[in-house]
Structure formats: C-alpha cells, structure tokens
PDB file of C-alpha atoms in Angstrom:
ATOM      1  CA  UNK J 207    -149.417  98.851 -27.390  1.00 97.00           C
ATOM      2  CA  UNK J 208    -145.986  99.542 -28.887  1.00 98.00           C
ATOM      3  CA  UNK J 209    -146.073 102.726 -30.986  1.00 98.00           C
ATOM      4  CA  UNK J 210    -143.034 103.919 -32.932  1.00 99.00           C
ATOM      5  CA  UNK J 211    -142.253 106.981 -35.007  1.00 99.00           C
ATOM      6  CA  UNK J 212    -139.488 106.982 -37.598  1.00 98.00           C
ATOM      7  CA  UNK J 213    -138.344 109.343 -40.317  1.00 98.00           C
ATOM      8  CA  UNK J 214    -137.314 106.569 -42.705  1.00 98.00           C
ATOM      9  CA  UNK J 215    -135.823 108.920 -45.337  1.00 98.00           C
ATOM     10  CA  UNK J 216    -137.141 106.966 -48.364  1.00 98.00           C
ATOM     11  CA  UNK J 217    -139.353 103.987 -47.647  1.00 98.00           C
ATOM     12  CA  UNK J 218    -138.651 102.191 -50.908  1.00 97.00           C
ATOM     13  CA  UNK J 219    -134.938 102.198 -50.137  1.00 96.00           C
ATOM     14  CA  UNK J 220    -135.491 100.827 -46.627  1.00 97.00           C
ATOM     15  CA  UNK J 221    -138.733  98.824 -46.825  1.00 97.00           C
ATOM     16  CA  UNK J 222    -137.154  95.485 -45.876  1.00 96.00           C
ATOM     17  CA  UNK J 223    -135.167  97.132 -43.094  1.00 97.00           C
ATOM     18  CA  UNK J 224    -138.333  98.730 -41.722  1.00 98.00           C
ATOM     19  CA  UNK J 225    -140.155  95.388 -41.836  1.00 97.00           C
ATOM     20  CA  UNK J 226    -137.314  93.737 -39.916  1.00 97.00           C
ATOM     21  CA  UNK J 227    -137.467  96.534 -37.342  1.00 98.00           C
ATOM     22  CA  UNK J 228    -141.209  95.996 -36.852  1.00 98.00           C
ATOM     23  CA  UNK J 229    -140.596  92.342 -36.055  1.00 98.00           C
ATOM     24  CA  UNK J 230    -137.543  92.927 -33.882  1.00 97.00           C
ATOM     25  CA  UNK J 231    -139.223  95.553 -31.726  1.00 98.00           C
ATOM     26  CA  UNK J 232    -142.690  93.939 -31.801  1.00 98.00           C
ATOM     27  CA  UNK J 233    -144.243  97.207 -32.989  1.00 98.00           C
ATOM     28  CA  UNK J 234    -148.031  97.525 -33.149  1.00 98.00           C
ATOM     29  CA  UNK J 235    -148.221 100.902 -34.893  1.00 98.00           C
ATOM     30  CA  UNK J 236    -145.500 102.684 -36.864  1.00 99.00           C
ATOM     31  CA  UNK J 237    -145.747 106.322 -37.949  1.00 99.00           C
ATOM     32  CA  UNK J 238    -143.369 107.019 -40.828  1.00 98.00           C
ATOM     33  CA  UNK J 239    -142.177 110.318 -42.239  1.00 98.00           C
ATOM     34  CA  UNK J 240    -140.273 111.392 -45.342  1.00 98.00           C
ATOM     35  CA  UNK J 241    -141.342 108.349 -47.334  1.00 98.00           C
ATOM     36  CA  UNK J 242    -140.404 110.173 -50.546  1.00 98.00           C
ATOM     37  CA  UNK J 243    -142.807 108.322 -52.803  1.00 98.00           C
ATOM     38  CA  UNK J 244    -146.185 108.798 -54.464  1.00 97.00           C
ATOM     39  CA  UNK J 245    -149.080 106.703 -53.216  1.00 97.00           C
ATOM     40  CA  UNK J 246    -149.165 104.178 -56.048  1.00 96.00           C
ATOM     41  CA  UNK J 247    -145.472 103.346 -55.627  1.00 97.00           C
ATOM     42  CA  UNK J 248    -145.523 102.897 -51.862  1.00 98.00           C
ATOM     43  CA  UNK J 249    -144.288  99.341 -51.024  1.00 98.00           C
ATOM     44  CA  UNK J 250    -147.511  98.369 -49.251  1.00 98.00           C
ATOM     45  CA  UNK J 251    -147.039  94.656 -49.930  1.00 98.00           C
ATOM     46  CA  UNK J 252    -143.959  94.532 -47.686  1.00 98.00           C
ATOM     47  CA  UNK J 253    -146.038  95.709 -44.731  1.00 98.00           C
ATOM     48  CA  UNK J 254    -149.104  93.655 -45.604  1.00 98.00           C
ATOM     49  CA  UNK J 255    -146.982  90.498 -45.770  1.00 97.00           C
ATOM     50  CA  UNK J 256    -145.809  91.271 -42.238  1.00 97.00           C
ATOM     51  CA  UNK J 257    -149.416  91.522 -41.020  1.00 98.00           C
ATOM     52  CA  UNK J 258    -149.900  95.303 -41.116  1.00 98.00           C
ATOM     53  CA  UNK J 259    -152.530  97.491 -42.694  1.00 98.00           C
ATOM     54  CA  UNK J 260    -151.007 100.630 -44.111  1.00 98.00           C
ATOM     55  CA  UNK J 261    -152.159 104.108 -45.128  1.00 98.00           C
ATOM     56  CA  UNK J 262    -149.942 106.563 -46.966  1.00 98.00           C
ATOM     57  CA  UNK J 263    -150.062 110.124 -48.261  1.00 98.00           C
ATOM     58  CA  UNK J 264    -147.525 111.025 -50.923  1.00 98.00           C
ATOM     59  CA  UNK J 265    -147.898 113.481 -53.769  1.00 95.00           C
ATOM     60  CA  UNK J 266    -144.343 113.559 -55.133  1.00 90.00           C
ATOM     61  CA  UNK J 267    -140.808 112.325 -54.497  1.00 91.00           C
ATOM     62  CA  UNK J 268    -140.605 114.651 -51.494  1.00 92.00           C
ATOM     63  CA  UNK J 269    -142.156 114.554 -48.027  1.00 97.00           C
ATOM     64  CA  UNK J 270    -144.689 111.724 -47.569  1.00 98.00           C
ATOM     65  CA  UNK J 271    -146.161 110.222 -44.390  1.00 98.00           C
ATOM     66  CA  UNK J 272    -147.609 106.821 -43.527  1.00 98.00           C
ATOM     67  CA  UNK J 273    -149.066 104.703 -40.736  1.00 98.00           C
ATOM     68  CA  UNK J 274    -148.670 100.924 -40.528  1.00 98.00           C
ATOM     69  CA  UNK J 275    -150.824  99.141 -37.954  1.00 98.00           C
ATOM     70  CA  UNK J 276    -151.551  95.565 -36.918  1.00 98.00           C
ATOM     71  CA  UNK J 277    -154.258  96.634 -34.412  1.00 98.00           C
ATOM     72  CA  UNK J 278    -156.671  98.234 -36.862  1.00 98.00           C
ATOM     73  CA  UNK J 279    -156.572 101.200 -39.198  1.00 98.00           C
ATOM     74  CA  UNK J 280    -159.800 103.184 -39.296  1.00 98.00           C
ATOM     75  CA  UNK J 281    -160.944 106.748 -39.999  1.00 98.00           C
ATOM     76  CA  UNK J 282    -157.880 107.601 -42.082  1.00 98.00           C
ATOM     77  CA  UNK J 283    -157.334 111.337 -42.595  1.00 98.00           C
ATOM     78  CA  UNK J 284    -154.845 112.803 -45.077  1.00 97.00           C
ATOM     79  CA  UNK J 285    -154.497 116.155 -43.295  1.00 97.00           C
ATOM     80  CA  UNK J 286    -155.526 117.904 -40.115  1.00 98.00           C
ATOM     81  CA  UNK J 287    -158.066 120.709 -39.893  1.00 96.00           C
ATOM     82  CA  UNK J 288    -156.895 123.870 -41.646  1.00 97.00           C
ATOM     83  CA  UNK J 289    -153.484 122.400 -42.442  1.00 98.00           C
ATOM     84  CA  UNK J 290    -151.621 125.143 -44.318  1.00 97.00           C
ATOM     85  CA  UNK J 291    -149.939 124.729 -47.663  1.00 96.00           C
ATOM     86  CA  UNK J 292    -146.667 126.071 -49.005  1.00 95.00           C
ATOM     87  CA  UNK J 293    -146.861 128.658 -51.762  1.00 86.00           C
ATOM     88  CA  UNK J 294    -145.529 127.240 -55.000  1.00 78.00           C
ATOM     89  CA  UNK J 295    -145.936 129.221 -58.205  1.00 75.00           C
ATOM     90  CA  UNK J 296    -147.929 131.769 -56.243  1.00 75.00           C
ATOM     91  CA  UNK J 297    -150.523 129.319 -54.911  1.00 82.00           C
ATOM     92  CA  UNK J 298    -150.337 127.512 -51.538  1.00 88.00           C
ATOM     93  CA  UNK J 299    -150.429 123.743 -51.932  1.00 91.00           C
ATOM     94  CA  UNK J 300    -151.034 121.347 -49.044  1.00 95.00           C
ATOM     95  CA  UNK J 301    -148.088 118.960 -48.866  1.00 97.00           C
ATOM     96  CA  UNK J 302    -147.951 115.325 -47.741  1.00 98.00           C
ATOM     97  CA  UNK J 303    -147.017 116.113 -44.147  1.00 98.00           C
ATOM     98  CA  UNK J 304    -149.818 114.672 -42.000  1.00 98.00           C
ATOM     99  CA  UNK J 305    -151.836 111.480 -41.820  1.00 98.00           C
ATOM    100  CA  UNK J 306    -154.061 110.327 -38.994  1.00 98.00           C
ATOM    101  CA  UNK J 307    -155.911 107.095 -38.232  1.00 98.00           C
ATOM    102  CA  UNK J 308    -157.589 105.276 -35.366  1.00 98.00           C
ATOM    103  CA  UNK J 309    -155.500 102.257 -34.368  1.00 98.00           C
ATOM    104  CA  UNK J 310    -156.803 100.001 -31.628  1.00 97.00           C
ATOM    105  CA  UNK J 311    -158.923 102.812 -30.199  1.00 96.00           C
ATOM    106  CA  UNK J 312    -156.032 105.312 -30.240  1.00 98.00           C
ATOM    107  CA  UNK J 313    -155.867 108.320 -32.560  1.00 98.00           C
ATOM    108  CA  UNK J 314    -152.394 108.176 -34.135  1.00 98.00           C
ATOM    109  CA  UNK J 315    -150.893 110.949 -36.252  1.00 98.00           C
ATOM    110  CA  UNK J 316    -147.739 110.839 -38.355  1.00 99.00           C
ATOM    111  CA  UNK J 317    -146.396 114.361 -38.845  1.00 98.00           C
ATOM    112  CA  UNK J 318    -143.509 115.730 -40.856  1.00 98.00           C
ATOM    113  CA  UNK J 319    -143.112 119.338 -39.761  1.00 98.00           C
ATOM    114  CA  UNK J 320    -141.473 121.598 -42.373  1.00 98.00           C
ATOM    115  CA  UNK J 321    -137.716 121.998 -41.946  1.00 97.00           C
ATOM    116  CA  UNK J 322    -137.697 125.776 -42.096  1.00 97.00           C
ATOM    117  CA  UNK J 323    -134.524 125.868 -44.232  1.00 97.00           C
ATOM    118  CA  UNK J 324    -133.161 129.176 -42.919  1.00 98.00           C
ATOM    119  CA  UNK J 325    -134.249 132.049 -40.710  1.00 97.00           C
ATOM    120  CA  UNK J 326    -136.100 134.522 -42.922  1.00 96.00           C
ATOM    121  CA  UNK J 327    -136.833 131.935 -45.610  1.00 96.00           C
ATOM    122  CA  UNK J 328    -140.529 131.608 -46.605  1.00 95.00           C
ATOM    123  CA  UNK J 329    -140.278 127.984 -45.491  1.00 96.00           C
ATOM    124  CA  UNK J 330    -139.490 129.171 -41.964  1.00 98.00           C
ATOM    125  CA  UNK J 331    -142.774 131.115 -41.818  1.00 97.00           C
ATOM    126  CA  UNK J 332    -144.539 128.090 -43.306  1.00 97.00           C
ATOM    127  CA  UNK J 333    -143.086 125.938 -40.532  1.00 98.00           C
ATOM    128  CA  UNK J 334    -144.467 128.215 -37.833  1.00 98.00           C
ATOM    129  CA  UNK J 335    -147.867 128.430 -39.524  1.00 98.00           C
ATOM    130  CA  UNK J 336    -147.966 124.623 -39.727  1.00 98.00           C
ATOM    131  CA  UNK J 337    -147.286 124.346 -35.993  1.00 98.00           C
ATOM    132  CA  UNK J 338    -149.857 126.996 -35.080  1.00 98.00           C
ATOM    133  CA  UNK J 339    -152.501 125.197 -37.129  1.00 98.00           C
ATOM    134  CA  UNK J 340    -151.557 121.859 -35.603  1.00 98.00           C
ATOM    135  CA  UNK J 341    -151.984 123.361 -32.147  1.00 98.00           C
ATOM    136  CA  UNK J 342    -155.503 124.457 -33.043  1.00 98.00           C
ATOM    137  CA  UNK J 343    -156.309 120.967 -34.359  1.00 98.00           C
ATOM    138  CA  UNK J 344    -155.240 119.081 -31.228  1.00 97.00           C
ATOM    139  CA  UNK J 345    -158.037 117.099 -29.586  1.00 95.00           C
ATOM    140  CA  UNK J 346    -156.734 117.020 -26.020  1.00 96.00           C
ATOM    141  CA  UNK J 347    -159.617 114.944 -24.668  1.00 95.00           C
ATOM    142  CA  UNK J 348    -159.148 111.933 -26.967  1.00 96.00           C
ATOM    143  CA  UNK J 349    -156.566 109.167 -26.494  1.00 97.00           C
ATOM    144  CA  UNK J 350    -154.144 110.416 -29.121  1.00 98.00           C
ATOM    145  CA  UNK J 351    -150.468 110.266 -30.046  1.00 98.00           C
ATOM    146  CA  UNK J 352    -148.981 112.932 -32.313  1.00 98.00           C
ATOM    147  CA  UNK J 353    -145.860 111.250 -33.660  1.00 98.00           C
ATOM    148  CA  UNK J 354    -143.282 112.673 -35.952  1.00 98.00           C
ATOM    149  CA  UNK J 355    -140.253 114.590 -37.032  1.00 98.00           C
ATOM    150  CA  UNK J 356    -140.922 118.017 -35.558  1.00 99.00           C
ATOM    151  CA  UNK J 357    -137.662 119.558 -36.805  1.00 98.00           C
ATOM    152  CA  UNK J 358    -137.311 121.385 -33.473  1.00 98.00           C
ATOM    153  CA  UNK J 359    -134.879 120.812 -30.611  1.00 98.00           C
ATOM    154  CA  UNK J 360    -136.963 122.168 -27.694  1.00 98.00           C
ATOM    155  CA  UNK J 361    -134.019 122.764 -25.311  1.00 98.00           C
ATOM    156  CA  UNK J 362    -130.296 123.416 -25.575  1.00 98.00           C
ATOM    157  CA  UNK J 363    -129.596 119.945 -24.208  1.00 98.00           C
ATOM    158  CA  UNK J 364    -131.359 118.452 -27.242  1.00 98.00           C
ATOM    159  CA  UNK J 365    -128.400 119.330 -29.507  1.00 98.00           C
ATOM    160  CA  UNK J 366    -124.759 118.346 -29.206  1.00 98.00           C
ATOM    161  CA  UNK J 367    -123.456 121.946 -29.205  1.00 98.00           C
ATOM    162  CA  UNK J 368    -125.848 124.874 -29.037  1.00 98.00           C
ATOM    163  CA  UNK J 369    -123.136 127.287 -30.168  1.00 98.00           C
ATOM    164  CA  UNK J 370    -122.933 125.468 -33.523  1.00 97.00           C
ATOM    165  CA  UNK J 371    -126.583 126.351 -34.132  1.00 97.00           C
ATOM    166  CA  UNK J 372    -126.226 130.096 -33.677  1.00 97.00           C
ATOM    167  CA  UNK J 373    -128.148 131.775 -36.508  1.00 97.00           C
ATOM    168  CA  UNK J 374    -129.665 128.474 -37.650  1.00 98.00           C
ATOM    169  CA  UNK J 375    -133.145 126.972 -37.540  1.00 98.00           C
ATOM    170  CA  UNK J 376    -134.463 124.253 -35.206  1.00 98.00           C
ATOM    171  CA  UNK J 377    -133.428 126.091 -32.031  1.00 98.00           C
ATOM    172  CA  UNK J 378    -134.829 129.603 -32.487  1.00 98.00           C
ATOM    173  CA  UNK J 379    -137.155 131.157 -29.948  1.00 98.00           C
ATOM    174  CA  UNK J 380    -140.199 131.265 -32.290  1.00 98.00           C
ATOM    175  CA  UNK J 381    -139.815 127.561 -33.144  1.00 98.00           C
ATOM    176  CA  UNK J 382    -139.427 126.569 -29.514  1.00 98.00           C
ATOM    177  CA  UNK J 383    -142.362 128.767 -28.548  1.00 98.00           C
ATOM    178  CA  UNK J 384    -144.521 127.029 -31.166  1.00 98.00           C
ATOM    179  CA  UNK J 385    -143.505 123.649 -29.745  1.00 98.00           C
ATOM    180  CA  UNK J 386    -144.389 124.881 -26.263  1.00 98.00           C
ATOM    181  CA  UNK J 387    -147.808 125.946 -27.562  1.00 98.00           C
ATOM    182  CA  UNK J 388    -148.491 122.326 -28.480  1.00 98.00           C
ATOM    183  CA  UNK J 389    -147.803 121.356 -24.877  1.00 98.00           C
ATOM    184  CA  UNK J 390    -150.024 124.155 -23.618  1.00 98.00           C
ATOM    185  CA  UNK J 391    -152.769 122.848 -25.935  1.00 98.00           C
ATOM    186  CA  UNK J 392    -152.880 119.666 -23.855  1.00 98.00           C
ATOM    187  CA  UNK J 393    -150.039 117.502 -25.169  1.00 98.00           C
ATOM    188  CA  UNK J 394    -147.196 115.993 -23.159  1.00 98.00           C
ATOM    189  CA  UNK J 395    -143.795 115.034 -24.514  1.00 98.00           C
ATOM    190  CA  UNK J 396    -143.039 111.349 -23.969  1.00 98.00           C
ATOM    191  CA  UNK J 397    -139.564 111.335 -22.434  1.00 98.00           C
ATOM    192  CA  UNK J 398    -136.798 108.742 -22.497  1.00 98.00           C
ATOM    193  CA  UNK J 399    -133.146 108.522 -21.426  1.00 97.00           C
ATOM    194  CA  UNK J 400    -131.708 108.746 -24.946  1.00 98.00           C
ATOM    195  CA  UNK J 401    -130.342 112.191 -25.832  1.00 98.00           C
ATOM    196  CA  UNK J 402    -130.710 112.188 -29.633  1.00 98.00           C
ATOM    197  CA  UNK J 403    -132.836 110.785 -32.457  1.00 98.00           C
ATOM    198  CA  UNK J 404    -131.097 112.344 -35.487  1.00 98.00           C
ATOM    199  CA  UNK J 405    -127.487 112.432 -36.633  1.00 98.00           C
ATOM    200  CA  UNK J 406    -126.633 114.124 -39.932  1.00 97.00           C
ATOM    201  CA  UNK J 407    -124.852 112.050 -42.561  1.00 96.00           C
ATOM    202  CA  UNK J 408    -122.286 114.828 -42.899  1.00 95.00           C
ATOM    203  CA  UNK J 409    -119.070 115.192 -40.910  1.00 95.00           C
ATOM    204  CA  UNK J 410    -119.430 111.737 -39.310  1.00 95.00           C
ATOM    205  CA  UNK J 411    -122.000 113.135 -36.870  1.00 97.00           C
ATOM    206  CA  UNK J 412    -123.182 109.699 -35.761  1.00 97.00           C
ATOM    207  CA  UNK J 413    -119.687 108.391 -35.118  1.00 96.00           C
ATOM    208  CA  UNK J 414    -118.984 111.502 -33.010  1.00 97.00           C
ATOM    209  CA  UNK J 415    -122.429 111.320 -31.345  1.00 97.00           C
ATOM    210  CA  UNK J 416    -123.155 114.848 -32.530  1.00 98.00           C
ATOM    211  CA  UNK J 417    -126.895 114.498 -32.714  1.00 98.00           C
ATOM    212  CA  UNK J 418    -130.213 116.221 -32.156  1.00 98.00           C
ATOM    213  CA  UNK J 419    -133.478 115.232 -30.518  1.00 98.00           C
ATOM    214  CA  UNK J 420    -136.133 116.304 -33.028  1.00 99.00           C
ATOM    215  CA  UNK J 421    -138.389 113.224 -33.264  1.00 99.00           C
ATOM    216  CA  UNK J 422    -141.162 112.997 -30.671  1.00 99.00           C
ATOM    217  CA  UNK J 423    -144.320 111.358 -29.501  1.00 99.00           C
ATOM    218  CA  UNK J 424    -146.588 114.024 -28.029  1.00 98.00           C
ATOM    219  CA  UNK J 425    -149.602 112.578 -26.241  1.00 98.00           C
ATOM    220  CA  UNK J 426    -152.899 113.670 -24.771  1.00 98.00           C
ATOM    221  CA  UNK J 427    -153.653 113.031 -21.092  1.00 97.00           C
ATOM    222  CA  UNK J 428    -155.500 109.720 -21.659  1.00 97.00           C
ATOM    223  CA  UNK J 429    -152.349 108.312 -23.283  1.00 98.00           C
ATOM    224  CA  UNK J 430    -149.849 110.172 -21.126  1.00 97.00           C
ATOM    225  CA  UNK J 431    -150.929 108.292 -18.028  1.00 96.00           C
ATOM    226  CA  UNK J 432    -150.518 104.997 -19.874  1.00 97.00           C
ATOM    227  CA  UNK J 433    -146.853 105.373 -20.880  1.00 98.00           C
ATOM    228  CA  UNK J 434    -144.893 102.424 -19.503  1.00 97.00           C
ATOM    229  CA  UNK J 435    -141.508 103.217 -21.041  1.00 98.00           C
ATOM    230  CA  UNK J 436    -139.922 104.854 -24.064  1.00 98.00           C
ATOM    231  CA  UNK J 437    -136.604 104.728 -25.860  1.00 98.00           C
ATOM    232  CA  UNK J 438    -134.730 105.516 -29.079  1.00 98.00           C
ATOM    233  CA  UNK J 439    -133.633 102.499 -31.104  1.00 98.00           C
ATOM    234  CA  UNK J 440    -130.151 103.835 -31.805  1.00 98.00           C
ATOM    235  CA  UNK J 441    -129.152 100.539 -33.455  1.00 97.00           C
ATOM    236  CA  UNK J 442    -131.291 101.495 -36.444  1.00 97.00           C
ATOM    237  CA  UNK J 443    -128.952 104.418 -37.136  1.00 98.00           C
ATOM    238  CA  UNK J 444    -125.995 102.048 -37.520  1.00 96.00           C
ATOM    239  CA  UNK J 445    -124.783 100.172 -40.544  1.00 91.00           C
ATOM    240  CA  UNK J 446    -125.015 100.532 -44.285  1.00 90.00           C
ATOM    241  CA  UNK J 447    -128.227 102.009 -45.622  1.00 92.00           C
ATOM    242  CA  UNK J 448    -129.458 103.500 -42.348  1.00 97.00           C
ATOM    243  CA  UNK J 449    -131.756 106.497 -42.203  1.00 98.00           C
ATOM    244  CA  UNK J 450    -130.264 109.581 -40.581  1.00 98.00           C
ATOM    245  CA  UNK J 451    -133.048 109.299 -37.966  1.00 98.00           C
ATOM    246  CA  UNK J 452    -133.583 106.534 -35.418  1.00 98.00           C
ATOM    247  CA  UNK J 453    -137.033 105.325 -34.343  1.00 98.00           C
ATOM    248  CA  UNK J 454    -138.568 106.638 -31.123  1.00 99.00           C
ATOM    249  CA  UNK J 455    -140.630 103.897 -29.469  1.00 98.00           C
ATOM    250  CA  UNK J 456    -143.096 104.041 -26.588  1.00 98.00           C
ATOM    251  CA  UNK J 457    -144.921 101.260 -24.781  1.00 98.00           C
ATOM    252  CA  UNK J 458    -148.473 102.163 -23.698  1.00 98.00           C
ATOM    253  CA  UNK J 459    -150.699 100.119 -21.411  1.00 96.00           C
ATOM    254  CA  UNK J 460    -153.960 100.512 -23.324  1.00 93.00           C
ATOM    255  CA  UNK J 461    -155.719  97.601 -21.646  1.00 86.00           C
ATOM    256  CA  UNK J 462    -157.514 100.037 -19.351  1.00 74.00           C
ATOM    257  CA  UNK J 463    -158.849 102.279 -22.131  1.00 76.00           C
ATOM    258  CA  UNK J 464    -162.538 102.728 -21.412  1.00 58.00           C
ATOM    259  CA  UNK J 465    -165.413 103.625 -23.662  1.00 43.00           C
ATOM    260  CA  UNK J 466    -165.234 107.125 -22.206  1.00 50.00           C
ATOM    261  CA  UNK J 467    -161.634 107.406 -23.437  1.00 58.00           C
ATOM    262  CA  UNK J 468    -162.391 106.338 -27.002  1.00 48.00           C
ATOM    263  CA  UNK J 469    -164.160 108.709 -29.335  1.00 44.00           C
TER     264      UNK J 469
END
C-alpha cells in the first residue's frame, strides 16, 4: 500500500496537480493538509473521477484536512478524542486539523498541527496542547499511520541552519519534547534519505535548498514492521503553482496484515 501525506496549501488551486501526482506515484491513500476550503466547496469530483473516495473536514478558508483513498474509506472521524480547540472570542473552537478513516484495514490520520506562530503566543500553547492530546489518543496496538504536517523539526539536522531559528518556533525544546512523547506513546517515525519536505516561498529557499523536515508519517508497530521504503517527492515542489511542501510517501507491505492486526 502506497500512503502519502502532503500539505497541498489550497486544494482548489492544485486539485488537478494533486490528481496527476496520485497517478504518477500510484498512491493508494493520500492524507492532505491545509486544504483551505469549506466542505461543500471541496473539489471531490476530481478525486472521484480518478477512482478515489474522499473525506474532508473544512470549516473555513483556513486549515482543512482530507483523506483520499482507492482501497476503502470507512469509519471516518472528524477529530480525535479530546482534540483541543483554539480560543476565539473567548471560547475554544475545534478547528479542522484532524481526520481519520480506515483504509484497506489501516487506520489513517491526516493531521495539521498548529504552527505556533511565535514563542509566547497563545497559538504556541495551543500547539503543545494539541500534541499532548494527540499523544493520549494514539492507539499503539492498531495498524495505524499518523500522517501530516507536524510543524516541528525534531532535530537540528532537520533544518538548513539551526542558528537561523534561534528564538523561533518549530525547533524549541517543548515542541521537540512533545514530538518525542508521540514516539514514546508507541509511534515510530518513518525515515527516508531526503533531508527536507518544506521550503518557504520567501528568499528563494527552494532554489537554495534551505528547507525543513516537518512532514511525517508516524506509525504504530504493526505498520512499522511493514515499511518497505519511503521518500520525499521533491519534484512536486518544483515549477509554477507548487505547494511549499512536498509529499512524503511510504510503501507498506500490508499483504500480511492478519485479523489480529485489524481492529
């Protein structure tokens, strides 16, 4: 099973490009983040025409997550247990940052972790709370893949120049500790040889290869032992109209999934 995760940075802008990517990489399941569209304006027909079922959560022109699958799409969930909200107008509101579904016997999640904005910003605390709650929601015994834009570079080697990030988010000790807690909860980071998955549009970061690795597939043990290979499709960051993120793809040998593995 080919599973990909991609922060598409506006799905309506890139729907045809995403569909072409699905065909080119022979993707079975795609987790998308930052779709930036409400549910009734999601371009579902583009995916359906390509042979995919699709589920989407979008409440506004911001955030938004989706899963497209050609191997089944069952038990769709629009949040995880005790997912926190962000306080707007004095009342926390759950944002469109998580969607889960069972695809071909595998529990797949598409997650868009809050950016954090700046150290000391309320959004930074929200980011940590989101990660703590996600940790508590992890089902380590099930065959599951927690895909997404985590907005964290777990190590110094995951950014082009750690000194540039001094005093900035994505690399702070509390963020990295929260990421480590997910691993301690029973998840494993799917690794690959590609150093980065995100290059900012500003300052010609992509052309200079000044990137960050912030997009991940974190897997439970039943899926971790079935990883055949993984890679970043850097070509999708090239050209006119590209997202600032590239897809992270993993190939899993799910032929040996047993009834004991599947919930």
